[in-house]
Short mmCIF file of C-alpha atoms in Angstrom, two decimals:
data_model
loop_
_atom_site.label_atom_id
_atom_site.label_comp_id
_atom_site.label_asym_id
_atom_site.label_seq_id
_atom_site.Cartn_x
_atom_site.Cartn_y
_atom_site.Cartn_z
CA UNK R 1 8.08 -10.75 -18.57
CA UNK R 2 8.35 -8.79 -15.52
CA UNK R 3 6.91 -6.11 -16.00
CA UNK R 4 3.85 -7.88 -17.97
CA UNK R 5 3.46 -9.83 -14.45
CA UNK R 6 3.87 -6.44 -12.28
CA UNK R 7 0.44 -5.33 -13.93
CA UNK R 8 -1.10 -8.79 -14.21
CA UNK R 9 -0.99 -8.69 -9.94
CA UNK R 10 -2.00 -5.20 -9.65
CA UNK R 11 -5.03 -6.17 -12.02
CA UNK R 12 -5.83 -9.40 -10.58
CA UNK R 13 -5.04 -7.49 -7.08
CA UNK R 14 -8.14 -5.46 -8.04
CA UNK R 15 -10.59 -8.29 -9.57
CA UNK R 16 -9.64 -10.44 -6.07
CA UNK R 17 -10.87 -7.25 -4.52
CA UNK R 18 -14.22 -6.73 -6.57
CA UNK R 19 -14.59 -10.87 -6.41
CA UNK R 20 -14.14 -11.12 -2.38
CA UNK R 21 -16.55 -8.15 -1.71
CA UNK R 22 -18.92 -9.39 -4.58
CA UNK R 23 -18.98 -12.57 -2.36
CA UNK R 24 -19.68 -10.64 0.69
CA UNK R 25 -22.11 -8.28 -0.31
CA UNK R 26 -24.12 -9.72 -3.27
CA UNK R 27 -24.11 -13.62 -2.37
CA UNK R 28 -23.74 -12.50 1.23
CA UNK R 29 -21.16 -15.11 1.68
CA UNK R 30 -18.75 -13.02 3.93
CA UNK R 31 -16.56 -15.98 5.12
CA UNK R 32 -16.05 -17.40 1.19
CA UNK R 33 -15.11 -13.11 0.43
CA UNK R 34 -12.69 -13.15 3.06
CA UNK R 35 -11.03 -16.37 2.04
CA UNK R 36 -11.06 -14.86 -1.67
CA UNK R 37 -9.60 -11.51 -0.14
CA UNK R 38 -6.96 -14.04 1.59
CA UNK R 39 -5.64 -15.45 -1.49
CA UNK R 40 -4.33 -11.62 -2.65
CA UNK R 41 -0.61 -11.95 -0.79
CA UNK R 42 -0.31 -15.45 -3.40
CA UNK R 43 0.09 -13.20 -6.18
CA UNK R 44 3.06 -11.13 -4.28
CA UNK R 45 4.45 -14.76 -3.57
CA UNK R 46 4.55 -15.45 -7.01
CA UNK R 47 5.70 -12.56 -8.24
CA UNK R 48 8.57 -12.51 -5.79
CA UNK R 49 9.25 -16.44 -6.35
CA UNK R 50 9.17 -15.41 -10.55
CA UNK R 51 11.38 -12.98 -10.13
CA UNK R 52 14.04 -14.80 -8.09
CA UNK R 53 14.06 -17.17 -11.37
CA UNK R 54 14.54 -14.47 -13.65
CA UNK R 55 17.51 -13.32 -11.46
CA UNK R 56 18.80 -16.60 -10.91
CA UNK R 57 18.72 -18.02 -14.82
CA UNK R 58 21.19 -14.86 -15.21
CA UNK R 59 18.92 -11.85 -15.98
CA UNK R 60 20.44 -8.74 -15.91
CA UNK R 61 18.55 -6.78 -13.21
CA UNK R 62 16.78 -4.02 -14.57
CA UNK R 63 14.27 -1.71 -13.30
CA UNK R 64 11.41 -4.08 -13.95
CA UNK R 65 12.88 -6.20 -10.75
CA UNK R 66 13.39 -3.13 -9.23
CA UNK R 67 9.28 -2.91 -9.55
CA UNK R 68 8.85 -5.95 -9.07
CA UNK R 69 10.52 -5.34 -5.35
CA UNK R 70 8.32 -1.73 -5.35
CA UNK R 71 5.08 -3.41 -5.81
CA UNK R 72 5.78 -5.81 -3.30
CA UNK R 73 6.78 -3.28 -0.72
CA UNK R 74 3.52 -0.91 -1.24
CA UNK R 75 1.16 -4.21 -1.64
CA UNK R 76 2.58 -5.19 2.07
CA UNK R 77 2.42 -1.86 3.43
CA UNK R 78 -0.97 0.20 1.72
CA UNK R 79 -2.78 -3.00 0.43
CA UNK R 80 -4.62 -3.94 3.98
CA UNK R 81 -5.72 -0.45 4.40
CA UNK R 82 -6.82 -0.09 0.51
CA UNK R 83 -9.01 -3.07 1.13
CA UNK R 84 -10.00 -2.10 4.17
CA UNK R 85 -11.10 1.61 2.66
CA UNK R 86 -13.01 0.01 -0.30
CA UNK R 87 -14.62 -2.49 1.36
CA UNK R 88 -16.06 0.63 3.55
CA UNK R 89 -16.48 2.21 0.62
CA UNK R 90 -18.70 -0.73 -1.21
CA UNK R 91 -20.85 -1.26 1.71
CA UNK R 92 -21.92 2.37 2.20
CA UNK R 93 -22.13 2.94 -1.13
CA UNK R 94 -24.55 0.15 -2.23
CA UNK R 95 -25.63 -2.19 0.74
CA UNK R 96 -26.64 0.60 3.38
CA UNK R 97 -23.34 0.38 5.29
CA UNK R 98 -22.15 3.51 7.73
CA UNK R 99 -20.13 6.25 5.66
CA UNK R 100 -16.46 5.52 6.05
CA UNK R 101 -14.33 7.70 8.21
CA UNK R 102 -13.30 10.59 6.87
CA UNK R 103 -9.73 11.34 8.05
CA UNK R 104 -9.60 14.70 10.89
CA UNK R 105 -9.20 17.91 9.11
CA UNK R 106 -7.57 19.84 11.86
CA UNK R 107 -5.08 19.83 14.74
CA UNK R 108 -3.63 16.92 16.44
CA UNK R 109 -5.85 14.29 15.21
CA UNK R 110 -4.99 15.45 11.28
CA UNK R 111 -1.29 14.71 12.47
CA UNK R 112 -2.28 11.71 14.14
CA UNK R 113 -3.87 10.55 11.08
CA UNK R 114 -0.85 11.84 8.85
CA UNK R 115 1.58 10.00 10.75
CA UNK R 116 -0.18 6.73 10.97
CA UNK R 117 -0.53 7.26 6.66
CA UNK R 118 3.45 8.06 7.58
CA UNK R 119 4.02 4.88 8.68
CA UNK R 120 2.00 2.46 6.56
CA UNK R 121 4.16 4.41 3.21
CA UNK R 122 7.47 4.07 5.49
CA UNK R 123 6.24 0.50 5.91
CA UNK R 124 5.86 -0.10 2.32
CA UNK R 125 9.19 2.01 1.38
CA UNK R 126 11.26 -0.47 3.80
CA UNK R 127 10.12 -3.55 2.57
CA UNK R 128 11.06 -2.63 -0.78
CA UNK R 129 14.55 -1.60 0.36
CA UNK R 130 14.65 -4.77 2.21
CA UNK R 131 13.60 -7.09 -1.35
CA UNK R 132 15.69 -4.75 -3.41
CA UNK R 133 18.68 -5.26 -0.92
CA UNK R 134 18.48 -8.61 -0.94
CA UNK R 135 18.23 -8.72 -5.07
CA UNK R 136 21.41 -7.05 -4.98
CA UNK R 137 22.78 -9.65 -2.44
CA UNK R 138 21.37 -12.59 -4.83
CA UNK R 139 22.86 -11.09 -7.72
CA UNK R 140 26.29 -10.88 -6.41
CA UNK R 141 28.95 -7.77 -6.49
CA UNK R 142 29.55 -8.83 -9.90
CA UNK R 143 26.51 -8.50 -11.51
CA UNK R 144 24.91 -4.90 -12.95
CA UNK R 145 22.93 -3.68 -9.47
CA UNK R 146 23.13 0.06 -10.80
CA UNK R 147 18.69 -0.13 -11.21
CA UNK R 148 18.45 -1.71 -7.69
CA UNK R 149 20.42 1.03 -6.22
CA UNK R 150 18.16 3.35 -8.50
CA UNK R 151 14.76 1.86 -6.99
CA UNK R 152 16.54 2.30 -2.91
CA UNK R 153 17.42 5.67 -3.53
CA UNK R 154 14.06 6.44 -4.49
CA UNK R 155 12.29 4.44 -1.64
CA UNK R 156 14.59 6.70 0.35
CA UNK R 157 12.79 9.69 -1.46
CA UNK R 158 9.14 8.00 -0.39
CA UNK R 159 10.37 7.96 3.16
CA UNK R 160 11.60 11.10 3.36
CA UNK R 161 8.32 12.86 1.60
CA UNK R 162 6.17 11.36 4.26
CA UNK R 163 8.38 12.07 7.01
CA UNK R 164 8.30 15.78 5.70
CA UNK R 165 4.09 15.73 5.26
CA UNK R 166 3.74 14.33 8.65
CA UNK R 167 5.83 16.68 10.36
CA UNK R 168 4.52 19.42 8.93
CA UNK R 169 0.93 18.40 10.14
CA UNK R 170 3.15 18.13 14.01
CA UNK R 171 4.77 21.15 13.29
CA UNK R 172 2.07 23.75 11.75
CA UNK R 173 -0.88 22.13 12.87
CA UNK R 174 -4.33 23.78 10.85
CA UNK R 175 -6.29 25.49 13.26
CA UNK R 176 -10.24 24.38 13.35
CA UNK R 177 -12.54 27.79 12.67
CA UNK R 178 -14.16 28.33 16.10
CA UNK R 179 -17.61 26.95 14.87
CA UNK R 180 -16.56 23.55 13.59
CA UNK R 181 -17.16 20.41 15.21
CA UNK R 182 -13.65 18.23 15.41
CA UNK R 183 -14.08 14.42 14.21
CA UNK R 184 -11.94 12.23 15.71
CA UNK R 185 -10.49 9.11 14.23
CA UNK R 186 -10.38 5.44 16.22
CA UNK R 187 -7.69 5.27 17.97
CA UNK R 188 -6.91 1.46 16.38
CA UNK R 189 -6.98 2.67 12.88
CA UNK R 190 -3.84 2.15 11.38
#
């Protein structure tokens, strides 16, 4: 049941999406899209809320509460900037909105950018560790935590990836050809 409500969120994360900027765009009701858009973090509440029943009634945790945590995390920590991205997207691509931002291709801006895409998949990383530690908390010593552990160690994986992309970017930073015009991303874009 867990898993089967994992993909109903990520669907209905993506028809709240297409709704909210239908309502924007097409009935040019922006302040009835955003309050659609607003109602996305319910389904994480739910989800979280269903799962601490599951766990609770005596489930054996498993990796589907292990996703369940996962999901959470990345919807927390990518899910403003995803909307954020298609909703530039959307508006450029059928109302006559500015192109989005392309991200910097070279030098310090492209590791400016990589870190700040650093942080918002550390972001979503901790908050999973954070659920999934506090799963294994609820659970109790005694019950099988083995798949928790599982899901941390890989969240420690996720961190450690970006950590190693963005540093690269600090470390060997690619070199604009002399004729290219550098783009440079807001500075309050995270």
């Amino acid at each position: 049941m867990i898993a089967l409500l994992v993909v109903a969120c990520e669907v209905a994360f993506w028809v709240l999406l297409a709704a909210g900027l239908a309502l924007r765009y097409v009935a040019r009701k922006p302040k009835l899209g955003a309050a659609v858009l607003l109602c996305e973090p319910l389904l994480e509440v739910v989800l979280l809320v269903v799962t601490a029943i599951d766990l609770k009634s005596g489930a054996e945790p498993d990796w589907k509460h292990g996703l369940a945590a996962v999901y959470i995390g990345f919807t927390v920590g990518l899910g403003h900037h995803t909307i954020k991205k298609v909703d530039a997207w959307v508006a450029h691509r059928w109302f006559g909105g500015p192109p989005p931002v392309r991200p910097p291709k070279y030098g310090t801006a492209r590791a400016i950018h990589e870190w700040r895409t650093a942080a918002r998949w550390i972001l979503a990383a901790v908050v999973a560790l954070a659920l999934l530690q506090a799963a294994v908390w609820y659970v109790g010593p005694d019950g099988a935590i083995s798949s928790l552990r599982s899901w941390q160690q890989k969240m420690g994986i996720v961190i450690g990836i970006n950590l190693i992309i963005a540093g690269s970017y600090t470390l060997f930073p690619k070199q604009a050809p002399k004729d290219a015009v550098t783009d440079r991303e807001p500075a309050d874009r995270l």
